[in-house]
């Protein structure tokens, strides 16, 4: 795939556990942005299917097109800057639940497990267990090491991505 360079935002490389997909992902305003072509690659389908699903999503008012899409500029391999329609994570997830492919099913399983937990963490809804007997104190540095070890194990088993274990600001230190 041709690497796209963006003027703003951060680029993250996404690969499946079998290295089937490689996408340059744009991060902007705390969400992921992909083109229809990238979404088609992600879900192992064709762009017309993605277009059809987006049309149905917007027609049924499941999502508001103006809220989940944006025309962004990017520099292509030919060095020219193009204006292209990008879709945020809400739109990508919505399409992912409509596409009928093995890779889309894998995405749905991942999304169900991962995104719920991440949302709870972001909204500070993960509570500490306070009914434990005895007293055990775990220092931040030790906890961070444990998380990194777990991350290594999960990455080796292809059960997590590089995003696993990344702290949201300094919230973990505050616990």
Coordinates of N, CA and C in Angstrom, one line a residue:
X1 N 0.8 -1.2 0.0 CA 0.0 0.0 0.0 C 0.9 1.2 0.0
X2 N 0.5 2.3 -0.7 CA 1.2 3.5 -0.8 C 1.1 4.2 0.5
X3 N 2.2 4.7 1.1 CA 2.1 5.4 2.4 C 1.6 6.8 2.1
X4 N 0.6 7.3 2.9 CA 0.1 8.6 2.7 C 0.7 9.4 3.9
X5 N 1.2 10.6 3.6 CA 1.7 11.5 4.6 C 0.6 12.6 4.8
X6 N 0.4 12.9 6.0 CA -0.6 13.9 6.4 C 0.1 15.1 7.0
X7 N -0.5 16.3 6.7 CA 0.1 17.5 7.3 C -0.1 17.6 8.8
X8 N -1.2 17.1 9.3 CA -1.5 17.1 10.7 C -1.9 15.7 11.2
X9 N -1.7 15.5 12.5 CA -2.1 14.2 13.0 C -1.0 13.3 13.1
X10 N -1.3 12.1 13.6 CA -0.3 11.1 13.8 C -0.6 9.9 12.9
X11 N 0.4 9.2 12.5 CA 0.2 8.0 11.7 C 0.5 6.7 12.5
X12 N -0.4 5.8 12.4 CA -0.3 4.5 13.2 C -0.4 3.4 12.1
X13 N 0.4 2.4 12.2 CA 0.3 1.3 11.3 C -0.5 0.2 12.0
X14 N -1.6 -0.3 11.3 CA -2.4 -1.4 11.8 C -2.1 -2.6 10.9
X15 N -1.9 -3.8 11.6 CA -1.8 -5.1 10.9 C -2.7 -6.1 11.7
X16 N -3.2 -7.0 11.0 CA -3.9 -8.1 11.6 C -2.9 -9.1 12.2
X17 N -3.4 -10.0 13.0 CA -2.5 -11.0 13.6 C -1.7 -11.8 12.6
X18 N -2.2 -11.9 11.4 CA -1.5 -12.7 10.4 C -0.8 -11.8 9.4
X19 N -0.7 -10.5 9.8 CA 0.0 -9.5 8.9 C -0.7 -9.4 7.5
X20 N -2.0 -9.6 7.5 CA -2.8 -9.5 6.3 C -3.0 -8.1 5.8
X21 N -3.1 -7.2 6.7 CA -3.5 -5.8 6.4 C -2.5 -4.8 6.9
X22 N -2.1 -3.9 6.1 CA -1.3 -2.8 6.6 C -2.0 -1.5 6.2
X23 N -2.3 -0.7 7.2 CA -3.0 0.6 6.9 C -2.2 1.7 7.6
X24 N -2.2 2.8 6.9 CA -1.7 4.1 7.5 C -2.9 4.7 8.0
X25 N -3.0 4.9 9.3 CA -4.2 5.4 10.0 C -3.9 6.8 10.5
X26 N -4.9 7.7 10.3 CA -4.7 9.1 10.7 C -5.5 9.2 12.1
X27 N -4.8 9.8 13.0 CA -5.4 10.1 14.3 C -5.5 11.6 14.4
X28 N -6.7 12.0 14.7 CA -7.0 13.4 14.8 C -8.2 13.6 15.7
X29 N -8.2 14.6 16.6 CA -9.3 14.8 17.5 C -9.7 13.6 18.3
X30 N -8.7 12.8 18.8 CA -8.9 11.7 19.6 C -9.7 10.6 18.9
X31 N -9.6 10.5 17.6 CA -10.3 9.4 16.9 C -9.5 9.0 15.7
X32 N -9.8 7.8 15.1 CA -9.1 7.3 13.9 C -9.9 7.8 12.7
X33 N -9.2 8.1 11.6 CA -9.9 8.5 10.4 C -9.3 7.6 9.2
X34 N -10.3 7.0 8.5 CA -9.9 6.2 7.3 C -10.8 6.6 6.1
X35 N -10.2 6.4 4.9 CA -11.0 6.6 3.7 C -11.8 5.3 3.4
X36 N -12.8 5.4 2.5 CA -13.5 4.2 2.1 C -12.6 3.1 1.6
X37 N -11.6 3.5 0.9 CA -10.7 2.5 0.3 C -10.0 1.7 1.5
X38 N -9.5 2.5 2.5 CA -8.9 1.9 3.6 C -9.8 1.0 4.4
X39 N -11.0 1.4 4.6 CA -12.0 0.6 5.3 C -12.3 -0.7 4.5
X40 N -12.4 -0.6 3.2 CA -12.5 -1.8 2.4 C -11.4 -2.8 2.6
X41 N -10.2 -2.3 2.7 CA -9.0 -3.1 2.9 C -9.1 -3.7 4.3
X42 N -9.4 -2.9 5.3 CA -9.5 -3.4 6.7 C -10.5 -4.5 6.8
X43 N -11.6 -4.5 6.1 CA -12.6 -5.5 6.3 C -12.6 -6.5 5.1
X44 N -11.6 -6.5 4.3 CA -11.4 -7.5 3.2 C -12.7 -7.5 2.3
X45 N -13.1 -6.4 1.8 CA -14.2 -6.3 0.9 C -13.8 -5.2 -0.1
X46 N -14.8 -4.8 -0.9 CA -14.6 -3.8 -2.0 C -15.2 -2.5 -1.6
X47 N -14.6 -1.5 -2.2 CA -15.1 -0.1 -1.9 C -16.6 0.1 -2.2
X48 N -17.2 -0.4 -3.3 CA -18.6 -0.2 -3.5 C -19.5 -0.8 -2.4
X49 N -19.0 -1.8 -1.7 CA -19.8 -2.4 -0.6 C -19.7 -1.4 0.6
X50 N -18.6 -0.8 0.8 CA -18.5 0.2 1.9 C -19.4 1.4 1.6
X51 N -19.4 1.9 0.3 CA -20.2 3.0 -0.1 C -21.7 2.7 0.1
X52 N -22.1 1.5 -0.2 CA -23.5 1.0 0.0 C -23.8 1.1 1.5
X53 N -23.0 0.5 2.3 CA -23.2 0.5 3.7 C -23.3 1.9 4.3
X54 N -22.4 2.8 3.9 CA -22.5 4.2 4.4 C -23.8 4.9 3.9
X55 N -24.2 4.7 2.7 CA -25.4 5.2 2.2 C -26.6 4.8 3.1
X56 N -26.6 3.5 3.4 CA -27.7 3.0 4.2 C -27.6 3.5 5.7
X57 N -26.4 3.6 6.2 CA -26.3 4.2 7.5 C -26.8 5.6 7.6
X58 N -26.4 6.4 6.6 CA -26.8 7.8 6.6 C -28.3 8.0 6.3
X59 N -28.8 7.1 5.4 CA -30.2 7.2 5.0 C -31.1 6.8 6.2
X60 N -30.7 5.8 7.0 CA -31.5 5.4 8.1 C -31.3 6.3 9.4
X61 N -30.4 7.2 9.2 CA -30.0 8.2 10.3 C -29.4 7.5 11.5
X62 N -28.8 6.4 11.3 CA -28.1 5.7 12.3 C -26.9 6.6 12.8
X63 N -26.3 7.2 11.8 CA -25.2 8.2 12.1 C -25.5 9.5 11.3
X64 N -25.0 10.6 11.7 CA -25.1 11.9 11.0 C -23.8 12.0 10.2
X65 N -23.9 12.1 8.9 CA -22.7 12.1 8.0 C -21.8 13.3 8.4
X66 N -22.3 14.4 8.8 CA -21.5 15.6 9.1 C -20.7 15.4 10.4
X67 N -21.2 14.5 11.3 CA -20.6 14.2 12.6 C -19.5 13.2 12.5
X68 N -19.6 12.3 11.5 CA -18.6 11.1 11.4 C -17.7 11.2 10.2
X69 N -17.8 12.2 9.4 CA -17.0 12.2 8.2 C -16.4 13.7 8.0
X70 N -15.3 13.7 7.4 CA -14.7 15.0 7.1 C -13.8 14.9 5.9
X71 N -13.8 16.0 5.2 CA -12.9 16.1 4.0 C -11.6 16.7 4.5
X72 N -10.5 15.8 4.4 CA -9.2 16.2 4.9 C -8.2 16.1 3.7
X73 N -7.2 16.9 3.8 CA -6.1 17.0 2.8 C -5.1 15.9 3.2
X74 N -4.5 15.3 2.2 CA -3.4 14.4 2.4 C -2.5 14.5 1.1
X75 N -1.2 14.2 1.4 CA -0.3 14.1 0.3 C -0.1 12.7 -0.2
X76 N -0.3 12.5 -1.5 CA -0.3 11.1 -2.1 C 1.2 10.8 -2.5
X77 N 1.4 9.6 -3.0 CA 2.7 9.2 -3.4 C 3.3 10.0 -4.6
X78 N 2.3 10.6 -5.4 CA 2.8 11.5 -6.5 C 3.2 12.9 -6.0
X79 N 3.1 13.1 -4.7 CA 3.6 14.4 -4.2 C 2.5 15.5 -4.2
X80 N 1.3 15.2 -4.8 CA 0.3 16.1 -4.8 C -0.6 16.0 -3.6
X81 N -1.3 17.2 -3.2 CA -2.2 17.2 -2.1 C -3.6 17.0 -2.7
X82 N -4.3 16.1 -2.0 CA -5.7 15.9 -2.5 C -6.7 16.1 -1.3
X83 N -7.9 16.5 -1.6 CA -9.0 16.5 -0.6 C -9.7 15.2 -0.7
X84 N -9.9 14.5 0.4 CA -10.5 13.2 0.4 C -11.4 13.0 1.6
X85 N -12.5 12.3 1.4 CA -13.5 12.1 2.5 C -12.9 11.0 3.4
X86 N -12.8 11.3 4.7 CA -12.4 10.4 5.7 C -13.5 10.1 6.7
X87 N -13.5 9.0 7.3 CA -14.6 8.6 8.3 C -14.0 8.2 9.6
X88 N -14.6 8.7 10.7 CA -14.1 8.4 12.0 C -14.4 7.0 12.5
X89 N -13.9 6.8 13.8 CA -14.0 5.4 14.3 C -15.5 5.0 14.5
X90 N -16.4 5.9 14.8 CA -17.8 5.6 15.0 C -18.3 5.0 13.6
X91 N -18.0 5.7 12.5 CA -18.4 5.2 11.2 C -17.8 3.9 10.8
X92 N -16.5 3.8 11.1 CA -15.8 2.5 10.8 C -16.4 1.3 11.5
X93 N -16.7 1.6 12.8 CA -17.4 0.5 13.6 C -18.7 0.1 13.1
X94 N -19.5 1.2 12.7 CA -20.8 0.9 12.2 C -20.8 0.1 10.9
X95 N -19.9 0.4 10.0 CA -19.7 -0.3 8.8 C -19.2 -1.7 9.1
X96 N -18.3 -1.8 10.1 CA -17.7 -3.1 10.5 C -18.8 -4.1 10.9
X97 N -19.9 -3.6 11.5 CA -21.0 -4.5 11.9 C -21.9 -4.8 10.8
X98 N -21.7 -4.3 9.6 CA -22.6 -4.6 8.5 C -21.9 -5.5 7.4
X99 N -20.6 -5.4 7.3 CA -19.8 -6.1 6.3 C -19.8 -7.6 6.7
X100 N -20.0 -8.4 5.6 CA -20.0 -9.8 5.8 C -18.7 -10.4 5.3
X101 N -17.7 -10.5 6.1 CA -16.4 -11.1 5.8 C -15.8 -11.6 7.0
X102 N -14.9 -12.5 6.9 CA -14.2 -13.1 8.0 C -13.4 -12.1 8.8
X103 N -12.8 -11.2 8.1 CA -12.0 -10.1 8.8 C -12.9 -9.2 9.5
X104 N -14.1 -8.9 8.9 CA -15.1 -8.0 9.6 C -15.6 -8.7 10.9
X105 N -15.8 -10.0 10.8 CA -16.2 -10.7 12.0 C -15.1 -10.7 13.1
X106 N -13.8 -10.8 12.7 CA -12.7 -10.7 13.6 C -12.7 -9.3 14.3
X107 N -13.0 -8.3 13.5 CA -13.1 -6.9 14.0 C -14.2 -6.8 15.0
X108 N -15.4 -7.3 14.7 CA -16.5 -7.2 15.6 C -16.2 -7.9 17.0
X109 N -15.5 -9.0 16.9 CA -15.2 -9.7 18.2 C -14.2 -8.8 19.0
X110 N -13.2 -8.3 18.3 CA -12.2 -7.4 18.9 C -12.9 -6.2 19.5
X111 N -13.8 -5.6 18.7 CA -14.4 -4.3 19.1 C -15.3 -4.5 20.3
X112 N -16.0 -5.6 20.3 CA -16.9 -5.9 21.5 C -16.1 -6.0 22.8
X113 N -15.0 -6.8 22.7 CA -14.1 -7.0 23.9 C -13.4 -5.7 24.3
X114 N -12.7 -5.1 23.3 CA -11.7 -4.0 23.6 C -12.4 -2.7 23.8
X115 N -13.2 -2.3 23.0 CA -13.8 -0.9 23.0 C -14.6 -0.7 24.3
X116 N -15.3 -1.7 24.8 CA -16.1 -1.5 26.0 C -15.2 -1.2 27.2
X117 N -14.1 -2.0 27.3 CA -13.1 -1.8 28.3 C -12.5 -0.5 28.2
X118 N -12.0 -0.1 27.0 CA -11.4 1.2 26.9 C -12.3 2.4 27.2
X119 N -13.5 2.2 26.8 CA -14.5 3.3 27.1 C -14.7 3.4 28.6
X120 N -14.8 2.3 29.3 CA -14.9 2.3 30.8 C -13.7 3.0 31.4
X121 N -12.5 2.7 30.9 CA -11.3 3.3 31.4 C -11.3 4.8 31.2
X122 N -11.6 5.2 30.0 CA -11.6 6.6 29.6 C -12.6 7.4 30.5
X123 N -13.7 6.8 30.8 CA -14.8 7.5 31.5 C -14.6 7.3 33.0
X124 N -13.5 6.7 33.4 CA -13.1 6.4 34.8 C -14.2 5.6 35.5
X125 N -14.8 4.6 34.8 CA -15.8 3.8 35.4 C -15.3 2.4 35.9
X126 N -14.0 2.2 35.8 CA -13.5 1.0 36.3 C -13.2 1.2 37.7
X127 N -13.9 0.5 38.6 CA -13.8 0.7 40.0 C -12.7 -0.3 40.6
X128 N -12.2 0.2 41.7 CA -11.2 -0.6 42.4 C -12.0 -1.5 43.4
X129 N -11.5 -2.7 43.6 CA -12.1 -3.7 44.5 C -11.7 -3.2 45.9
X130 N -12.6 -2.9 46.8 CA -12.3 -2.4 48.1 C -12.7 -3.4 49.2
X131 N -13.2 -4.6 48.8 CA -13.6 -5.6 49.8 C -12.5 -6.6 50.1
X132 N -11.3 -6.4 49.6 CA -10.3 -7.3 49.7 C -9.8 -7.4 51.2
X133 N -9.4 -8.6 51.6 CA -8.9 -8.8 53.0 C -7.4 -8.5 52.9
X134 N -6.9 -7.9 54.0 CA -5.4 -7.7 54.1 C -5.1 -6.4 53.3
X135 N -3.8 -6.1 53.3 CA -3.3 -4.9 52.6 C -2.2 -5.2 51.7
X136 N -2.3 -4.8 50.5 CA -1.3 -5.0 49.5 C -1.1 -3.7 48.7
X137 N 0.1 -3.3 48.7 CA 0.4 -2.0 48.0 C 1.3 -2.3 46.8
X138 N 0.9 -1.9 45.7 CA 1.6 -2.1 44.4 C 2.1 -0.7 43.9
X139 N 3.3 -0.5 43.8 CA 3.8 0.8 43.3 C 3.5 1.0 41.8
X140 N 3.4 2.2 41.4 CA 3.1 2.5 40.0 C 4.2 1.9 39.1
X141 N 5.4 2.0 39.4 CA 6.5 1.4 38.6 C 6.4 -0.1 38.4
X142 N 6.0 -0.8 39.5 CA 5.8 -2.2 39.5 C 4.6 -2.6 38.6
X143 N 3.5 -1.8 38.8 CA 2.3 -2.1 38.0 C 2.6 -1.9 36.5
X144 N 3.3 -0.8 36.2 CA 3.7 -0.6 34.8 C 4.5 -1.7 34.2
X145 N 5.4 -2.3 35.0 CA 6.2 -3.4 34.5 C 5.3 -4.6 34.3
X146 N 4.4 -4.9 35.2 CA 3.5 -6.0 35.0 C 2.6 -5.9 33.8
X147 N 2.1 -4.7 33.5 CA 1.3 -4.4 32.4 C 2.1 -4.6 31.1
X148 N 3.4 -4.2 31.1 CA 4.3 -4.4 29.9 C 4.5 -5.9 29.7
X149 N 4.7 -6.7 30.7 CA 4.9 -8.1 30.6 C 3.6 -8.8 30.0
X150 N 2.5 -8.4 30.5 CA 1.2 -8.9 30.0 C 1.1 -8.5 28.5
X151 N 1.4 -7.3 28.2 CA 1.4 -6.8 26.8 C 2.2 -7.7 25.9
X152 N 3.5 -8.0 26.3 CA 4.4 -8.8 25.6 C 3.7 -10.2 25.3
X153 N 3.2 -10.8 26.3 CA 2.5 -12.1 26.2 C 1.3 -12.0 25.2
X154 N 0.5 -11.0 25.4 CA -0.7 -10.9 24.5 C -0.3 -10.6 23.1
X155 N 0.7 -9.8 22.9 CA 1.2 -9.5 21.5 C 1.7 -10.8 20.9
X156 N 2.5 -11.6 21.6 CA 3.0 -12.8 21.1 C 1.9 -13.8 20.7
X157 N 0.8 -13.8 21.5 CA -0.4 -14.7 21.1 C -1.3 -14.0 20.2
X158 N -1.0 -12.8 19.7 CA -1.8 -12.0 18.8 C -3.2 -11.7 19.4
X159 N -3.2 -11.5 20.7 CA -4.5 -11.2 21.4 C -4.6 -9.7 21.8
X160 N -3.6 -8.9 21.3 CA -3.6 -7.5 21.6 C -2.8 -6.8 20.6
X161 N -3.0 -5.4 20.5 CA -2.3 -4.6 19.6 C -1.3 -3.8 20.4
X162 N -0.5 -2.9 19.7 CA 0.4 -2.0 20.4 C -0.3 -1.0 21.3
X163 N -1.6 -0.9 21.0 CA -2.3 0.1 21.9 C -2.6 -0.4 23.3
X164 N -2.5 -1.7 23.5 CA -2.7 -2.3 24.8 C -1.7 -1.7 25.8
X165 N -2.2 -1.3 27.0 CA -1.4 -0.9 28.1 C -0.8 0.5 28.0
X166 N -1.3 1.3 27.0 CA -0.9 2.7 26.9 C -1.7 3.5 27.9
X167 N -1.1 4.2 28.7 CA -1.8 5.0 29.7 C -2.4 6.2 29.1
X168 N -3.6 6.5 29.7 CA -4.4 7.7 29.3 C -4.0 8.8 30.2
X169 N -3.1 9.7 29.7 CA -2.6 10.8 30.6 C -1.8 10.2 31.8
X170 N -2.0 10.7 32.9 CA -1.4 10.2 34.1 C -2.5 9.6 35.1
X171 N -3.6 9.1 34.5 CA -4.7 8.6 35.4 C -4.3 7.4 36.2
X172 N -3.5 6.5 35.6 CA -3.1 5.3 36.3 C -2.2 5.6 37.5
X173 N -1.4 6.6 37.4 CA -0.5 7.0 38.5 C -1.3 7.6 39.7
X174 N -2.5 8.1 39.4 CA -3.3 8.7 40.4 C -4.0 7.7 41.3
X175 N -4.1 6.4 40.8 CA -4.7 5.4 41.6 C -3.9 5.0 42.7

